[in-house]
């Protein structure tokens, strides 16, 4: 019975992934929920469900699912990051900052955590901290000179304020 349950869980996750990739989000949600009904201790599935709710612009359900993923795995940087993005989108910048800082503490090379952190600081008018975050992004980002140049220009603008 346990083997069947595990197989069923994997089946529903695979179905959910296929529906997600086909942009059939409602069907993906249904299948991820079926998988979680069989095993509610799967942080990755909660992350995927949160991502779907984020796509559907349901910040409440997105954040609930990211928080469930974090409860299962407190070191899950992607869940912390995506929760931070939801907070940023809902203008809860202090919460976004805390999440981005947590991501960076878990993975100092998590590039976009620095970018999101900079945006949150900038939104709060904390330009010096925003500049510092953008500089950290540039330092780590060795592959995308176009983005780095855009951030360098943003830093120049922030320094003028």
Coordinates of C-alpha atoms in Angstrom, one line a residue:
X1 CA 0.0 0.0 0.0
X2 CA 2.8 2.4 0.8
X3 CA 4.6 1.8 -2.5
X4 CA 1.3 2.4 -4.4
X5 CA 0.8 5.6 -2.4
X6 CA 4.3 6.8 -3.3
X7 CA 3.8 5.9 -6.9
X8 CA 0.5 7.7 -6.9
X9 CA 2.0 10.8 -5.4
X10 CA 4.8 10.9 -8.0
X11 CA 2.2 10.3 -10.7
X12 CA 0.1 13.3 -9.6
X13 CA 3.2 15.5 -9.3
X14 CA 4.3 14.5 -12.9
X15 CA 0.7 15.2 -14.1
X16 CA 0.8 18.6 -12.3
X17 CA 4.2 19.4 -13.9
X18 CA 2.9 18.5 -17.4
X19 CA -0.2 20.7 -16.9
X20 CA 2.0 23.5 -15.5
X21 CA 4.2 23.3 -18.5
X22 CA 1.2 23.4 -20.8
X23 CA -0.1 26.5 -18.9
X24 CA -3.2 24.5 -17.7
X25 CA -2.9 25.9 -14.2
X26 CA -6.2 24.8 -12.7
X27 CA -5.4 21.2 -13.7
X28 CA -1.9 21.5 -12.3
X29 CA -3.3 22.8 -9.0
X30 CA -5.8 19.9 -8.8
X31 CA -3.0 17.3 -9.3
X32 CA -0.5 18.9 -6.9
X33 CA -3.3 18.9 -4.3
X34 CA -3.9 15.2 -5.0
X35 CA -0.2 14.5 -4.4
X36 CA -0.3 16.5 -1.2
X37 CA -3.4 14.6 0.0
X38 CA -1.1 11.5 -0.2
X39 CA 1.9 13.1 1.3
X40 CA 1.6 16.5 2.9
X41 CA 5.3 16.6 3.8
X42 CA 6.6 17.5 0.4
X43 CA 8.1 21.0 0.4
X44 CA 8.7 21.0 -3.4
X45 CA 5.1 20.4 -4.1
X46 CA 4.0 23.2 -1.8
X47 CA 6.5 25.5 -3.7
X48 CA 5.0 24.5 -7.0
X49 CA 1.5 25.1 -5.7
X50 CA 2.6 28.5 -4.4
X51 CA 4.1 29.3 -7.8
X52 CA 0.8 28.5 -9.5
X53 CA -1.2 30.7 -7.1
X54 CA 1.4 33.5 -7.6
X55 CA 0.8 33.2 -11.4
X56 CA -2.9 33.4 -10.7
X57 CA -2.3 36.6 -8.7
X58 CA -3.6 35.0 -5.4
X59 CA -1.0 36.3 -3.0
X60 CA -2.7 34.8 0.0
X61 CA -2.7 31.3 -1.2
X62 CA 0.8 31.7 -2.7
X63 CA 2.2 32.8 0.6
X64 CA 0.4 30.1 2.5
X65 CA 1.9 27.4 0.3
X66 CA 5.4 28.9 0.5
X67 CA 5.1 29.1 4.3
X68 CA 4.1 25.4 4.3
X69 CA 7.2 24.6 2.3
X70 CA 9.3 26.5 4.7
X71 CA 7.7 24.7 7.7
X72 CA 8.7 21.4 6.2
X73 CA 12.2 22.6 5.1
X74 CA 13.3 25.8 6.9
X75 CA 16.5 25.9 4.7
X76 CA 14.5 25.9 1.4
X77 CA 15.9 29.1 -0.2
X78 CA 13.6 29.0 -3.2
X79 CA 10.5 29.0 -0.9
X80 CA 11.9 31.9 1.2
X81 CA 12.7 33.8 -2.0
X82 CA 9.3 33.3 -3.6
X83 CA 7.6 34.3 -0.3
X84 CA 9.7 37.5 -0.4
X85 CA 8.5 38.2 -3.9
X86 CA 4.9 37.9 -2.8
X87 CA 5.6 40.3 0.0
X88 CA 7.2 42.7 -2.4
X89 CA 4.2 42.5 -4.8
X90 CA 1.9 43.2 -1.9
X91 CA 4.1 46.1 -0.7
X92 CA 5.1 44.4 2.5
X93 CA 8.7 45.5 2.1
X94 CA 9.9 44.8 5.6
X95 CA 8.7 41.2 5.2
X96 CA 10.3 41.0 1.8
X97 CA 13.6 42.2 3.2
X98 CA 13.5 39.6 6.0
X99 CA 12.9 36.8 3.5
X100 CA 15.7 38.0 1.1
X101 CA 18.1 38.2 4.1
X102 CA 17.2 34.7 5.0
X103 CA 17.8 33.5 1.4
X104 CA 21.2 35.2 1.5
X105 CA 22.1 33.6 4.8
X106 CA 21.2 30.2 3.4
X107 CA 22.9 30.8 0.0
X108 CA 25.2 33.9 -0.3
X109 CA 25.3 33.4 -4.0
X110 CA 21.6 33.5 -4.6
X111 CA 21.8 36.3 -7.1
X112 CA 18.3 37.5 -7.4
X113 CA 17.8 37.8 -3.7
X114 CA 20.2 40.7 -3.8
X115 CA 18.2 42.3 -6.6
X116 CA 14.9 41.8 -4.8
X117 CA 16.5 43.1 -1.6
X118 CA 17.7 46.2 -3.4
X119 CA 14.2 46.9 -4.9
X120 CA 12.6 46.5 -1.4
X121 CA 15.1 48.9 0.1
X122 CA 14.6 51.3 -2.7
X123 CA 10.8 51.2 -2.2
X124 CA 11.4 52.1 1.4
X125 CA 13.6 55.0 0.4
X126 CA 16.7 53.3 1.9
X127 CA 18.9 54.1 -1.1
X128 CA 22.3 53.4 0.6
X129 CA 21.1 49.9 1.4
X130 CA 19.6 49.5 -2.1
X131 CA 23.0 50.5 -3.6
X132 CA 24.8 48.0 -1.4
X133 CA 22.4 45.2 -2.5
X134 CA 22.8 46.1 -6.2
X135 CA 26.5 46.2 -5.8
X136 CA 26.4 42.7 -4.3
X137 CA 24.3 41.5 -7.3
X138 CA 26.9 43.0 -9.7
X139 CA 29.8 41.4 -7.9
X140 CA 28.2 37.9 -8.1
X141 CA 26.7 38.2 -11.6
X142 CA 29.6 37.5 -13.9
X143 CA 27.6 36.3 -16.9
X144 CA 25.1 39.1 -17.7
X145 CA 26.9 42.4 -18.4
X146 CA 23.7 44.0 -19.8
X147 CA 21.9 43.6 -16.4
X148 CA 25.0 44.7 -14.5
X149 CA 25.3 47.9 -16.7
X150 CA 21.6 48.7 -16.0
X151 CA 22.2 48.3 -12.3
X152 CA 25.3 50.4 -12.5
X153 CA 23.2 53.2 -14.1
X154 CA 20.5 52.7 -11.4
X155 CA 23.2 53.1 -8.7
X156 CA 24.3 56.3 -10.3
X157 CA 20.7 57.6 -10.2
X158 CA 20.3 56.6 -6.5
X159 CA 23.6 58.3 -5.6
X160 CA 22.2 61.5 -6.9
X161 CA 19.2 61.4 -4.6

